[in-house]
GROMACS .gro file of C-alpha atoms in nm:
model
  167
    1UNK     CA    1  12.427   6.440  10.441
    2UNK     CA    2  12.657   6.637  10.235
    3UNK     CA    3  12.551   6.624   9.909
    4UNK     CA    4  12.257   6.782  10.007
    5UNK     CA    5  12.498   7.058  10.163
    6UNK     CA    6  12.615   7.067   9.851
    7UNK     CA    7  12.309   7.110   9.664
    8UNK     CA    8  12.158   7.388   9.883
    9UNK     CA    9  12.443   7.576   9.990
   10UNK     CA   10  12.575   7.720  10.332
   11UNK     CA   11  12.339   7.704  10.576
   12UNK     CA   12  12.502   7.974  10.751
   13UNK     CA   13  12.424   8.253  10.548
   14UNK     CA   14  12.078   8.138  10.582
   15UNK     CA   15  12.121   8.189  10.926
   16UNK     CA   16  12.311   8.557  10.894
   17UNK     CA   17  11.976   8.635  10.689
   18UNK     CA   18  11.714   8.556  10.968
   19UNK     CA   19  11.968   8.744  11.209
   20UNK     CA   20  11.957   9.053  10.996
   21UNK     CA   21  11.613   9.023  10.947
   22UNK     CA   22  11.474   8.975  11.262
   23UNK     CA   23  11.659   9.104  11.488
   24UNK     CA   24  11.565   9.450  11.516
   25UNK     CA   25  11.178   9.355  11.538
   26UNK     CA   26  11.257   9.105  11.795
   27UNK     CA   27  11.476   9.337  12.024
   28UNK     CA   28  11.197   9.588  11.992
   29UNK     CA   29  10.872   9.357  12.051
   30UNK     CA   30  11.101   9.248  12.404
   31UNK     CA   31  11.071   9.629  12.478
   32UNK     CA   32  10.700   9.669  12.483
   33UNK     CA   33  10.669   9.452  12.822
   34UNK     CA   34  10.891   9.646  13.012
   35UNK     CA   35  10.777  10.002  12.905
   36UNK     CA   36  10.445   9.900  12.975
   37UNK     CA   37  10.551   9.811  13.312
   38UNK     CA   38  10.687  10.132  13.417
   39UNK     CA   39  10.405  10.327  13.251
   40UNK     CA   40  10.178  10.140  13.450
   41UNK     CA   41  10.347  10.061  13.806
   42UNK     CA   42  10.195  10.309  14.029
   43UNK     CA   43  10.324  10.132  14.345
   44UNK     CA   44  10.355   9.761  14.331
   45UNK     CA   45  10.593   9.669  14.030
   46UNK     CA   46  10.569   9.318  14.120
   47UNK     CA   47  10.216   9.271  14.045
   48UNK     CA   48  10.177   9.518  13.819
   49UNK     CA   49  10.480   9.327  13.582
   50UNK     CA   50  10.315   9.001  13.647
   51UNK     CA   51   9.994   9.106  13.534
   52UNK     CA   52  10.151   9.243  13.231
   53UNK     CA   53  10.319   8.912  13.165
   54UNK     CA   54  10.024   8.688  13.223
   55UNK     CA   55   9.872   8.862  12.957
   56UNK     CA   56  10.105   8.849  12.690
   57UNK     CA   57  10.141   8.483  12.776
   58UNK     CA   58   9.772   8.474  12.764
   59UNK     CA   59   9.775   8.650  12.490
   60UNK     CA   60  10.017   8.457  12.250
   61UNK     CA   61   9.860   8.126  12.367
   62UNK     CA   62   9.559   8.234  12.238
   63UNK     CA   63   9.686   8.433  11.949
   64UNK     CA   64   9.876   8.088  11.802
   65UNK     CA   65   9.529   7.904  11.872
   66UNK     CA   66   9.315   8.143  11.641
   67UNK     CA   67   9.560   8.164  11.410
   68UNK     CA   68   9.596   7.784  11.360
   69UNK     CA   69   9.290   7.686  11.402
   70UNK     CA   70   9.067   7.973  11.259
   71UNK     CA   71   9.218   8.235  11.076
   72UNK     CA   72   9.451   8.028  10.826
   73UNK     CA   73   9.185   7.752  10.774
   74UNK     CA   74   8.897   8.009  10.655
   75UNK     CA   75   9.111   8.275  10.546
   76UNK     CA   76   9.417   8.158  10.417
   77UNK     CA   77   9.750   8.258  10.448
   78UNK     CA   78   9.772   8.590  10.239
   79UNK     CA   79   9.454   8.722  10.413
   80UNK     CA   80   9.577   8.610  10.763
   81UNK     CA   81   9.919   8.769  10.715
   82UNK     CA   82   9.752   9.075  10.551
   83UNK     CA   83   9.500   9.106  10.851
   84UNK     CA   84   9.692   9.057  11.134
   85UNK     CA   85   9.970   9.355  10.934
   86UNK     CA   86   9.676   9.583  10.896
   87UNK     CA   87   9.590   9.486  11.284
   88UNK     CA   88   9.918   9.572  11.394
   89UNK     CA   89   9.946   9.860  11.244
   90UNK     CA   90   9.597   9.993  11.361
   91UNK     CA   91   9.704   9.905  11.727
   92UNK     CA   92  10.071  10.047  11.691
   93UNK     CA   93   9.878  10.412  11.542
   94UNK     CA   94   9.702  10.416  11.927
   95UNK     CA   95   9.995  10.536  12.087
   96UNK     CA   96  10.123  10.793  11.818
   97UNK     CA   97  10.024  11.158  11.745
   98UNK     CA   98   9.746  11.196  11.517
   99UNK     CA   99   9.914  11.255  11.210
  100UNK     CA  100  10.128  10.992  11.234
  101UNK     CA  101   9.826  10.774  11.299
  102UNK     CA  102   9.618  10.886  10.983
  103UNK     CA  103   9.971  10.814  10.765
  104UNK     CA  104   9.985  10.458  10.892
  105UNK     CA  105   9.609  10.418  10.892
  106UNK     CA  106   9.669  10.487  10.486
  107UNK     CA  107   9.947  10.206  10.514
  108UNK     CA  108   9.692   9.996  10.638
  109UNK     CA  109   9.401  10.038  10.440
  110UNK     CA  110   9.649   9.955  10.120
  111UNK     CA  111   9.720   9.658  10.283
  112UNK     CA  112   9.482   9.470  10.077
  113UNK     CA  113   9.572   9.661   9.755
  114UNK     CA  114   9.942   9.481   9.766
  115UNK     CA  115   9.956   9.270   9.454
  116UNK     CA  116   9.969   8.910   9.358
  117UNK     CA  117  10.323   8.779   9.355
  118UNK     CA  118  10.440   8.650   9.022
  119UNK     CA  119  10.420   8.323   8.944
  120UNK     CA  120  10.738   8.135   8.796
  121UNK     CA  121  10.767   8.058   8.440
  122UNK     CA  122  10.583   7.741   8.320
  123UNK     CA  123  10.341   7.703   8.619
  124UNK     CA  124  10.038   7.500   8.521
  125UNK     CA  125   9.819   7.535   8.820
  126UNK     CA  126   9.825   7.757   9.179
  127UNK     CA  127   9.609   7.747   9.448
  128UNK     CA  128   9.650   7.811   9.850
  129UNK     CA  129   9.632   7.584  10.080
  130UNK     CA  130   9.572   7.581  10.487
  131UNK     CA  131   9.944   7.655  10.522
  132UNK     CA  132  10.147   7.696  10.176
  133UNK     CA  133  10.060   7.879   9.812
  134UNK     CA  134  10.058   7.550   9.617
  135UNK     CA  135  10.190   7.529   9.241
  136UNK     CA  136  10.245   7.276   8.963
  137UNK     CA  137  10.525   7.361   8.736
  138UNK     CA  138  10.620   7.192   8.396
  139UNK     CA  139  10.954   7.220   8.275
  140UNK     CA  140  11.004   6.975   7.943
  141UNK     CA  141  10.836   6.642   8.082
  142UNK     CA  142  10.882   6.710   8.424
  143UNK     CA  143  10.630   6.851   8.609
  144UNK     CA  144  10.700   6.978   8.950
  145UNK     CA  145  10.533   7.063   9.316
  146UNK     CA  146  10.663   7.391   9.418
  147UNK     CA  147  10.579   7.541   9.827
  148UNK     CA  148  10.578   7.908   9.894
  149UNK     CA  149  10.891   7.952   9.691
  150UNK     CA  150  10.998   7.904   9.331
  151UNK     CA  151  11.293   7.781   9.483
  152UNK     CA  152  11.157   7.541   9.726
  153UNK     CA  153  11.101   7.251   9.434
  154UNK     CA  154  10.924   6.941   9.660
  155UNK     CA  155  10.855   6.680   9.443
  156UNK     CA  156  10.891   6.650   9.058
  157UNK     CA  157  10.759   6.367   8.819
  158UNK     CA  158  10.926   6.262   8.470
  159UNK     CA  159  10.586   6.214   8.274
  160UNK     CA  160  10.773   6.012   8.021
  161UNK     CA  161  10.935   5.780   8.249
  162UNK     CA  162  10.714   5.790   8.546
  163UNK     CA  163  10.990   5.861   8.798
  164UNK     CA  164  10.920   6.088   9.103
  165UNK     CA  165  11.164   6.244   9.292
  166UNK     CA  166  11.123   6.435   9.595
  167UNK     CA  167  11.319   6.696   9.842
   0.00000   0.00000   0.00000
């Protein structure tokens, strides 16, 4: 509807924002296939790309399954998204000279050395779950669920009156 417009703005600069963000990354990840197809081609390009392909497909199948079903559920999301950064970056230093590979192996071993993110004003409890950092807020008598963001208020309850109201 739009009074919830209203209430949380344009959604297309949201949309600029992910564009800026991600496109670069994403232009560059659709790269990798391709190079690695005409690094590796000898003589058949048409096998060689489509075992390239099956791979990544294998690949992200199973990447998605560990990570949903594993890696988030024991780990949690800062040490999944920290892992899978350092991971990254271990596997991206494999192709570069050596002393480009010992700088990034630094990045990587800081990695877990990044610090907690502050927590808003007036949060009573924080904890993560599977999938979200989980807080309870308390402005006045209202106490509120917050999700990942400060921002990102999902449910609040008036203690004095009882009331909930949610996103």
């Amino acid at each position: 509807p739009m009074d919830q417009v209203e209430q949380h703005g344009d959604p297309s600069a949201a949309l600029a924002g992910v564009l800026l963000l991600f496109a670069l990354p994403a232009l560059l990840l659709s790269s990798v296939g391709p190079c690695v197809i005409r690094l590796s081609a000898r003589s058949r390009v048409g096998t060689t790309a489509g075992a390239v392909y099956a791979l990544g497909t294998v690949g992200s199948i199973g990447g998605v399954l560990l990570t949903a079903f594993v890696l988030l559920p024991d780990l949690g999301t800062r040490a999944t998204l920290q892992g899978l950064a350092g991971l990254t970056l271990v596997l991206g230093t494999i192709g570069l000279l050596p002393r480009r590979a010992a700088m990034l192996g630094l990045v990587a071993a800081a990695l877990p050395l990044v610090p907690e993110r502050e927590r808003p004003k007036g949060t009573v409890w924080a904890a993560e779950s599977i999938y979200h950092v989980v807080q309870v807020v308390a402005a006045g008598s209202m106490r509120g669920l917050v999700l990942d963001q400060e921002r990102s208020l999902h449910t609040a309850l008036d203690l004095k009156g009882g009331r909930a109201r949610g996103y």
